[in-house]
Tab-separated table of C-alpha atoms in Angstrom:
chain	number	residue	atom	x	y	z
A	1	MET	CA	114.679	111.747	122.642
A	2	LYS	CA	117.563	112.367	125.049
A	3	ASN	CA	120.122	111.750	122.305
A	4	SER	CA	118.220	114.084	120.029
A	5	HIS	CA	118.184	116.759	122.737
A	6	ARG	CA	121.952	116.436	123.262
A	7	LEU	CA	122.409	116.664	119.508
A	8	CYS	CA	120.503	119.948	119.430
A	9	GLU	CA	122.535	121.331	122.329
A	10	ASP	CA	125.760	120.404	120.537
A	11	LEU	CA	124.510	121.942	117.305
A	12	ASP	CA	123.540	125.169	119.050
A	13	ALA	CA	127.141	125.540	120.171
A	14	GLU	CA	128.355	125.445	116.545
A	15	ILE	CA	125.520	126.528	114.243
A	16	ASN	CA	121.947	127.673	114.355
A	17	VAL	CA	119.379	124.964	113.676
A	18	PRO	CA	116.547	126.442	111.568
A	19	THR	CA	113.526	126.993	113.777
A	20	HIS	CA	111.157	125.195	111.396
A	21	PHE	CA	113.326	122.066	111.683
A	22	ARG	CA	112.563	121.821	115.390
A	23	CYS	CA	109.496	120.172	116.924
A	24	PRO	CA	107.337	122.835	118.662
A	25	ILE	CA	106.836	120.443	121.588
A	26	SER	CA	110.371	119.235	122.368
A	27	LEU	CA	112.366	121.876	120.414
A	28	ASP	CA	114.510	118.978	119.148
A	29	LEU	CA	115.460	118.408	115.530
A	30	MET	CA	112.570	116.492	113.956
A	31	LYS	CA	113.207	112.928	112.770
A	32	ASP	CA	109.746	112.111	111.443
A	33	PRO	CA	107.819	115.348	110.794
A	34	VAL	CA	104.043	114.991	110.504
A	35	THR	CA	101.403	117.681	110.013
A	36	LEU	CA	98.133	118.060	111.908
A	37	CYS	CA	94.867	119.308	110.424
A	38	THR	CA	95.766	122.747	111.859
A	39	GLY	CA	98.752	122.941	109.486
A	40	ILE	CA	101.362	122.755	112.265
A	41	THR	CA	104.135	120.167	111.906
A	42	TYR	CA	105.471	118.130	114.834
A	43	ASP	CA	107.802	115.204	115.308
A	44	ARG	CA	105.594	112.091	115.160
A	45	GLU	CA	106.689	110.639	118.505
A	46	ASN	CA	105.934	113.854	120.403
A	47	ILE	CA	102.526	114.596	118.909
A	48	GLU	CA	101.414	110.971	119.266
A	49	ARG	CA	102.326	111.103	122.937
A	50	TRP	CA	100.362	114.366	123.272
A	51	ILE	CA	97.244	112.873	121.672
A	52	GLU	CA	97.491	109.577	123.588
A	53	ALA	CA	97.560	111.581	126.827
A	54	GLY	CA	93.960	112.624	126.031
A	55	ASN	CA	94.636	116.079	124.604
A	56	GLU	CA	92.232	117.169	121.844
A	57	THR	CA	93.832	120.448	120.829
A	58	CYS	CA	96.814	121.500	118.742
A	59	PRO	CA	99.668	122.214	121.203
A	60	PHE	CA	100.803	125.288	119.249
A	61	THR	CA	97.539	126.918	118.099
A	62	LYS	CA	95.286	125.538	120.882
A	63	GLN	CA	92.629	124.796	118.249
A	64	VAL	CA	90.365	121.814	118.840
A	65	LEU	CA	91.407	119.047	116.468
A	66	GLU	CA	88.701	117.996	114.016
A	67	THR	CA	90.736	114.898	113.139
A	68	PHE	CA	93.758	113.193	114.655
A	69	ASP	CA	95.191	112.210	111.282
A	70	LEU	CA	98.955	112.728	111.029
A	71	ILE	CA	100.151	113.470	107.506
A	72	PRO	CA	103.866	112.764	106.842
A	73	ASN	CA	105.628	115.974	105.780
A	74	HIS	CA	107.993	114.441	103.207
A	75	ILE	CA	109.208	117.786	101.841
A	76	LEU	CA	110.268	119.059	105.279
A	77	ARG	CA	111.851	115.725	106.156
A	78	ARG	CA	113.975	115.803	102.969
A	79	MET	CA	114.960	119.408	103.716
A	80	ILE	CA	116.112	118.348	107.213
A	81	GLN	CA	118.060	115.433	105.743
A	82	ASP	CA	119.739	117.730	103.168
A	83	TRP	CA	120.603	120.202	105.920
A	84	CYS	CA	122.156	117.377	107.994
A	85	VAL	CA	124.308	116.318	105.017
A	86	GLN	CA	125.454	119.912	104.400
A	87	ASN	CA	126.558	120.200	108.019
A	88	ARG	CA	128.101	116.770	108.475
A	89	SER	CA	131.552	118.370	108.842
A	90	LEU	CA	130.249	119.742	112.143
A	91	GLY	CA	129.296	116.264	113.323
A	92	VAL	CA	125.658	116.331	112.236
A	93	GLU	CA	124.367	112.873	111.337
A	94	ARG	CA	121.776	112.456	108.611
A	95	ILE	CA	118.432	111.352	110.076
A	96	PRO	CA	117.233	108.092	108.524
A	97	THR	CA	114.104	107.992	106.411
A	98	PRO	CA	111.422	106.817	108.881
A	99	ARG	CA	109.402	103.706	108.221
A	100	ILE	CA	105.688	104.234	107.755
A	101	PRO	CA	103.930	103.115	110.974
A	102	VAL	CA	101.778	100.019	110.705
A	103	SER	CA	98.056	100.709	110.420
A	104	GLN	CA	95.089	99.049	112.114
A	105	CYS	CA	93.969	97.794	108.708
A	106	GLU	CA	97.333	96.089	108.096
A	107	VAL	CA	97.325	94.454	111.531
A	108	SER	CA	93.740	93.232	111.101
A	109	GLU	CA	94.534	91.835	107.657
A	110	VAL	CA	97.539	89.856	108.925
A	111	CYS	CA	95.554	88.592	111.923
A	112	SER	CA	92.826	87.337	109.584
A	113	ARG	CA	95.431	85.498	107.543
A	114	ILE	CA	96.866	83.934	110.715
A	115	VAL	CA	93.377	82.677	111.613
A	116	GLY	CA	93.057	81.122	108.148
A	117	ALA	CA	96.527	79.557	108.231
A	118	THR	CA	95.863	78.155	111.689
A	119	ARG	CA	92.567	76.666	110.577
A	120	ARG	CA	94.329	74.966	107.643
A	121	GLY	CA	97.184	73.780	109.866
A	122	ASP	CA	99.648	75.671	107.656
A	123	GLY	CA	102.509	76.229	110.092
A	124	LYS	CA	104.864	77.623	107.464
A	125	LYS	CA	102.511	80.413	106.364
A	126	CYS	CA	101.564	81.133	109.974
A	127	GLY	CA	105.252	81.473	110.858
A	128	GLU	CA	105.797	84.006	108.059
A	129	LEU	CA	102.874	86.112	109.299
A	130	VAL	CA	103.980	85.944	112.952
A	131	ARG	CA	107.479	87.090	111.955
A	132	LYS	CA	105.894	90.017	110.101
A	133	ILE	CA	104.128	91.080	113.301
A	134	LYS	CA	107.349	90.563	115.252
A	135	ASN	CA	109.288	92.812	112.858
A	136	TRP	CA	106.606	95.493	113.040
A	137	GLY	CA	106.916	95.459	116.815
A	138	LYS	CA	110.689	95.872	116.618
A	139	GLU	CA	110.345	99.049	114.545
A	140	SER	CA	108.653	101.211	117.172
A	141	GLU	CA	106.642	101.351	120.370
A	142	ARG	CA	103.826	102.900	118.360
A	143	ASN	CA	103.658	99.776	116.231
A	144	LYS	CA	103.540	97.608	119.348
A	145	ARG	CA	100.601	99.596	120.691
A	146	CYS	CA	98.768	99.337	117.374
A	147	ILE	CA	99.351	95.576	117.285
A	148	MET	CA	98.132	95.071	120.862
A	149	GLU	CA	95.062	97.267	120.414
A	150	ASN	CA	93.758	95.152	117.531
A	151	GLY	CA	93.209	91.842	119.302
A	152	THR	CA	96.457	90.263	118.129
A	153	ALA	CA	97.158	88.618	121.501
A	154	CYS	CA	93.939	86.608	121.339
A	155	ILE	CA	94.617	85.528	117.718
A	156	LEU	CA	98.177	84.436	118.497
A	157	SER	CA	97.117	82.645	121.693
A	158	ALA	CA	94.506	80.659	119.759
A	159	SER	CA	97.074	79.815	117.094
A	160	PHE	CA	99.563	78.720	119.747
A	161	GLU	CA	97.011	76.445	121.384
A	162	SER	CA	96.007	74.917	118.051
A	163	PHE	CA	99.542	74.051	116.910
A	164	ALA	CA	100.589	72.921	120.412
A	165	ARG	CA	97.621	70.563	120.514
A	166	ASP	CA	98.461	69.204	117.061
A	167	SER	CA	102.140	68.443	117.813
A	168	PHE	CA	104.355	70.951	119.537
A	169	GLU	CA	107.545	69.057	118.609
A	170	LYS	CA	106.601	69.363	114.932
A	171	HIS	CA	105.769	73.077	115.182
A	172	ILE	CA	108.293	74.081	117.852
A	173	ASN	CA	109.928	76.887	115.820
A	174	LEU	CA	106.543	78.478	115.122
A	175	LEU	CA	105.503	78.168	118.763
A	176	VAL	CA	108.731	79.831	119.913
A	177	GLU	CA	108.073	82.729	117.503
A	178	ILE	CA	104.519	83.164	118.806
A	179	LEU	CA	105.709	83.204	122.433
A	180	SER	CA	108.385	85.777	121.617
A	181	VAL	CA	105.642	88.135	120.391
A	182	LEU	CA	103.206	87.325	123.205
A	183	SER	CA	105.966	87.997	125.769
A	184	TRP	CA	105.675	91.766	125.206
A	185	MET	CA	101.882	91.822	125.058
A	186	SER	CA	100.154	92.673	128.312
A	187	PRO	CA	97.402	92.167	129.175
A	188	LEU	CA	96.715	89.092	127.068
A	189	GLY	CA	92.987	89.263	127.743
A	190	LYS	CA	90.739	86.625	129.275
A	191	GLU	CA	90.204	84.719	126.033
A	192	GLY	CA	93.917	84.732	125.244
A	193	ARG	CA	94.801	83.466	128.729
A	194	SER	CA	92.192	80.711	128.448
A	195	LYS	CA	93.822	79.447	125.222
A	196	LEU	CA	97.286	79.535	126.758
A	197	GLY	CA	95.990	77.945	129.967
A	198	THR	CA	94.909	74.689	128.335
A	199	GLU	CA	96.882	71.562	129.135
A	200	SER	CA	98.311	71.304	125.604
A	201	SER	CA	99.506	74.935	125.655
A	202	LEU	CA	100.966	74.644	129.143
A	203	ARG	CA	102.802	71.416	128.290
A	204	CYS	CA	104.492	73.220	125.405
A	205	ILE	CA	105.370	76.253	127.562
A	206	ILE	CA	106.871	74.043	130.272
A	207	TRP	CA	108.802	72.029	127.668
A	208	LEU	CA	110.328	75.280	126.398
A	209	LEU	CA	111.116	76.356	129.972
A	210	ARG	CA	113.161	73.199	130.364
A	211	ASN	CA	114.604	72.671	126.887
A	212	GLY	CA	114.505	75.970	124.988
A	213	ASP	CA	117.404	78.292	124.328
A	214	LEU	CA	117.849	81.368	126.541
A	215	SER	CA	115.474	83.506	124.472
A	216	GLY	CA	112.850	80.763	124.311
A	217	ARG	CA	113.011	80.119	128.052
A	218	GLN	CA	112.634	83.804	128.825
A	219	SER	CA	109.629	84.172	126.501
A	220	ALA	CA	108.047	81.065	128.032
A	221	VAL	CA	108.381	82.230	131.637
A	222	LEU	CA	107.106	85.734	130.784
A	223	VAL	CA	103.979	84.269	129.213
A	224	LEU	CA	103.515	81.780	132.070
A	225	LYS	CA	103.762	84.616	134.584
A	226	GLU	CA	101.174	86.604	132.642
A	227	ILE	CA	98.575	83.816	132.550
A	228	LEU	CA	99.164	82.933	136.229
A	229	HIS	CA	98.917	86.561	137.349
A	230	SER	CA	95.158	86.633	136.813
A	231	ASP	CA	91.843	85.587	138.314
A	232	GLU	CA	92.265	82.187	136.653
A	233	ARG	CA	95.485	81.375	138.558
A	234	ARG	CA	93.828	78.633	140.630
A	235	ILE	CA	92.523	76.885	137.503
A	236	ILE	CA	95.903	77.242	135.756
A	237	THR	CA	97.728	75.874	138.813
A	238	ASN	CA	95.407	72.857	138.902
A	239	THR	CA	96.244	72.173	135.253
A	240	LEU	CA	99.965	72.522	135.948
A	241	ARG	CA	99.762	69.732	138.566
A	242	ALA	CA	99.471	67.201	135.758
A	243	ILE	CA	102.533	68.493	133.924
A	244	GLU	CA	105.904	67.067	134.824
A	245	GLY	CA	108.802	69.440	135.342
A	246	VAL	CA	107.075	72.777	135.985
A	247	VAL	CA	108.438	73.120	139.530
A	248	GLU	CA	111.954	72.147	138.461
A	249	ALA	CA	111.912	74.553	135.504
A	250	LEU	CA	110.914	77.568	137.622
A	251	PHE	CA	113.250	76.585	140.448
A	252	PHE	CA	116.315	76.449	138.183
A	253	LEU	CA	115.463	79.790	136.560
A	254	ILE	CA	116.020	81.318	140.011
A	255	LYS	CA	118.911	79.119	141.069
A	256	GLU	CA	120.727	79.620	137.752
A	257	PRO	CA	119.335	82.934	136.455
A	258	ILE	CA	119.491	83.789	132.761
A	259	SER	CA	118.354	87.419	133.073
A	260	PRO	CA	116.776	89.768	135.649
A	261	THR	CA	113.576	89.778	133.593
A	262	ALA	CA	113.320	85.985	133.643
A	263	THR	CA	114.129	85.855	137.378
A	264	LYS	CA	111.380	88.323	138.245
A	265	ALA	CA	108.883	86.481	136.058
A	266	SER	CA	109.837	83.164	137.715
A	267	LEU	CA	109.371	84.624	141.187
A	268	MET	CA	105.951	85.979	140.238
A	269	ALA	CA	104.912	82.637	138.723
A	270	ILE	CA	106.007	80.756	141.866
A	271	TYR	CA	104.225	83.238	144.113
A	272	CYS	CA	100.988	82.894	142.110
A	273	MET	CA	101.179	79.091	142.217
A	274	ILE	CA	101.878	78.923	145.949
A	275	SER	CA	99.141	81.479	146.649
A	276	SER	CA	96.659	79.265	144.802
A	277	THR	CA	97.374	76.130	146.853
A	278	THR	CA	97.070	74.881	150.412
A	279	LYS	CA	100.182	74.507	152.560
A	280	ASN	CA	100.255	70.732	152.106
A	281	ASP	CA	99.724	70.867	148.358
A	282	MET	CA	102.044	68.744	146.193
A	283	ILE	CA	103.326	71.809	144.307
A	284	THR	CA	104.299	73.644	147.497
A	285	SER	CA	105.809	70.461	148.920
A	286	ARG	CA	107.866	69.909	145.767
A	287	PHE	CA	109.251	73.451	145.885
A	288	LEU	CA	110.274	72.863	149.502
A	289	GLU	CA	111.886	69.505	148.713
A	290	MET	CA	114.034	71.138	146.048
A	291	GLY	CA	115.327	73.732	148.512
A	292	LEU	CA	113.330	76.776	147.450
A	293	VAL	CA	113.716	78.406	150.867
A	294	GLY	CA	117.498	78.453	150.613
A	295	VAL	CA	117.495	79.689	147.027
A	296	ILE	CA	114.970	82.427	147.831
A	297	VAL	CA	117.054	83.564	150.811
A	298	GLU	CA	120.110	83.930	148.569
A	299	ALA	CA	118.019	85.760	145.979
A	300	ILE	CA	116.924	88.357	148.549
A	301	VAL	CA	120.381	89.713	149.371
A	302	GLU	CA	123.714	88.429	148.092
A	303	ALA	CA	125.956	89.456	150.977
A	304	ASP	CA	128.590	87.803	153.101
A	305	LYS	CA	129.709	88.665	156.611
A	306	SER	CA	132.118	91.507	155.906
A	307	VAL	CA	131.150	94.911	157.284
A	308	CYS	CA	132.159	96.536	154.017
A	309	GLU	CA	129.739	94.445	152.011
A	310	LYS	CA	126.960	95.038	154.505
A	311	ALA	CA	127.413	98.760	154.019
A	312	LEU	CA	127.158	98.264	150.257
A	313	VAL	CA	124.361	95.723	150.387
A	314	ARG	CA	122.204	97.742	147.999
A	315	LYS	CA	124.881	97.189	145.366
A	316	VAL	CA	124.536	93.446	145.643
A	317	LEU	CA	120.783	93.119	145.323
A	318	ARG	CA	120.541	90.460	142.680
A	319	VAL	CA	117.547	91.706	140.734
A	320	SER	CA	115.428	94.598	142.036
A	321	GLU	CA	113.310	95.818	144.928
A	322	TRP	CA	110.279	94.249	143.254
A	323	ALA	CA	112.038	90.877	143.101
A	324	THR	CA	112.984	91.241	146.773
A	325	GLU	CA	109.345	91.941	147.632
A	326	LEU	CA	108.263	88.832	145.746
A	327	SER	CA	110.936	86.723	147.434
A	328	VAL	CA	109.831	87.866	150.869
A	329	SER	CA	106.193	87.215	149.939
A	330	ILE	CA	107.029	83.660	148.854
A	331	LEU	CA	108.877	83.005	152.132
A	332	TRP	CA	105.956	84.466	154.054
A	333	LYS	CA	103.609	82.009	152.310
A	334	LEU	CA	105.906	79.031	152.850
A	335	CYS	CA	106.665	79.599	156.525
A	336	ASP	CA	103.293	78.345	157.782
A	337	GLU	CA	104.865	75.014	158.725
A	338	GLU	CA	107.315	74.550	161.602
A	339	SER	CA	109.648	72.399	159.479
A	340	VAL	CA	109.942	75.215	156.946
A	341	ARG	CA	110.683	77.792	159.654
A	342	ILE	CA	113.450	75.574	161.025
A	343	GLU	CA	114.946	75.140	157.571
A	344	ALA	CA	114.715	78.898	156.999
A	345	ILE	CA	116.742	79.542	160.172
A	346	GLN	CA	119.344	76.946	159.139
A	347	VAL	CA	119.978	78.561	155.752
A	348	GLY	CA	120.432	82.039	157.228
A	349	THR	CA	117.039	83.604	156.582
A	350	PHE	CA	116.980	85.513	159.889
A	351	LYS	CA	120.204	87.340	159.058
A	352	LYS	CA	119.115	88.200	155.505
A	353	LEU	CA	115.782	89.551	156.677
A	354	LEU	CA	117.566	91.798	159.186
A	355	VAL	CA	119.705	93.124	156.344
A	356	ILE	CA	116.579	93.886	154.335
A	357	LEU	CA	115.209	95.942	157.229
A	358	GLN	CA	118.526	97.732	157.621
A	359	VAL	CA	118.839	98.831	153.982
A	360	GLY	CA	115.158	99.679	153.699
A	361	CYS	CA	112.213	98.334	151.718
A	362	GLY	CA	108.598	99.096	150.911
A	363	GLU	CA	105.988	99.226	153.689
A	364	SER	CA	104.192	96.011	152.695
A	365	THR	CA	107.516	94.160	152.448
A	366	LYS	CA	108.624	95.590	155.791
A	367	GLU	CA	105.482	94.283	157.509
A	368	LYS	CA	106.026	90.800	156.060
A	369	VAL	CA	109.696	90.875	157.132
A	370	LYS	CA	108.701	91.814	160.689
A	371	GLU	CA	106.145	89.009	160.843
A	372	LEU	CA	108.712	86.534	159.543
A	373	LEU	CA	111.279	87.651	162.100
A	374	LYS	CA	108.742	87.126	164.902
A	375	LEU	CA	107.986	83.629	163.599
A	376	LEU	CA	111.646	82.709	163.228
A	377	ASN	CA	112.876	84.278	166.457
A	378	VAL	CA	111.217	81.478	168.446
A	379	TYR	CA	113.709	79.024	166.913
A	380	ASN	CA	116.902	81.032	167.376
A	381	ASN	CA	117.929	79.206	170.565
A	382	ARG	CA	116.821	75.795	169.296
A	383	VAL	CA	118.595	75.715	165.920
A	384	ASP	CA	122.234	76.129	164.962
A	385	CYS	CA	123.255	78.686	162.326
A	386	CYS	CA	121.379	81.586	163.880
A	387	VAL	CA	122.520	85.231	163.773
A	388	ASP	CA	126.156	85.555	164.799
A	389	SER	CA	127.150	88.181	167.334
A	390	SER	CA	129.412	89.992	164.896
A	391	MET	CA	126.424	91.173	162.862
A	392	GLY	CA	126.118	94.334	164.920
A	393	PHE	CA	122.376	94.799	164.521
């Protein structure tokens, strides 16, 4: 929309864009003109946003809409395309012919076929259908919404669980495709999460976290975060106890990040797991043994001792304020034990937390930081590597 708006501003400087080529809502040149039952034509993206916001009237005429059907205005769209071609010497680019948005009927039909292919154990046919859904989602956000609103997440989750239970090594390409679609579906729904939370599904997800390519690992951690970030997190965490490598996989996604999205998802997954266990639980203990405290401290603020870098500390936040909040929350959960507090002091946690307070953070994060500082301050005179006097706080 911003590019379209700039295009219209540039065009106004050279030529007059015909009024009926502009969307009455945005005043931008229309790319996909559609007509309401009131006879007024709008750009599809703008009028869909208007209707989805709960409006039941025509923006231009203010008439109550008897139907929300949007009829493509092919004649006007071809006129706009012809006008763009005639004015290409002025830098006007021809708008592409829009793809017809996917319908609920089409989504339902493909989902039914996925159910049938899954029941037959036909991985090849299921893969073709999943890729069709994936391609629909790539075309537009509207398509993604239509796909999610028609129960696709539950269908794909059930298919994933079925093929993972059969033999995830045999069906690994299909399972990767399903996860790549599920990774942008939220919420997955209770039934979908229950299918993905089975031991067979989780074993496959963890295997991909450890052995998949970058895209596969990111999809896997996004889905794992989604199923853990729910009321069933305690049950899911109990199931994960029996699966080798889950702690290591999440730990290395933070230690050796592949993308900000994957890092944030890993932090959320770790937080959910630690929140679902007692302080002496094997999962928490394993995270501590691997050095999670030190890695989390480095993930909070990447800064060294120079004054210049302290002044620019916001520029060296590794991921985002949300990731910082999660990191602090994880530390807050872990620091129940004295041994953890001592280790936290040794790896420079006190200094990093002071930096967080200095550059600012959300209120809930600030309260956790203050509590942590009180806990850690007791050990400042007993442990080496505490705050050095040059910090200037």
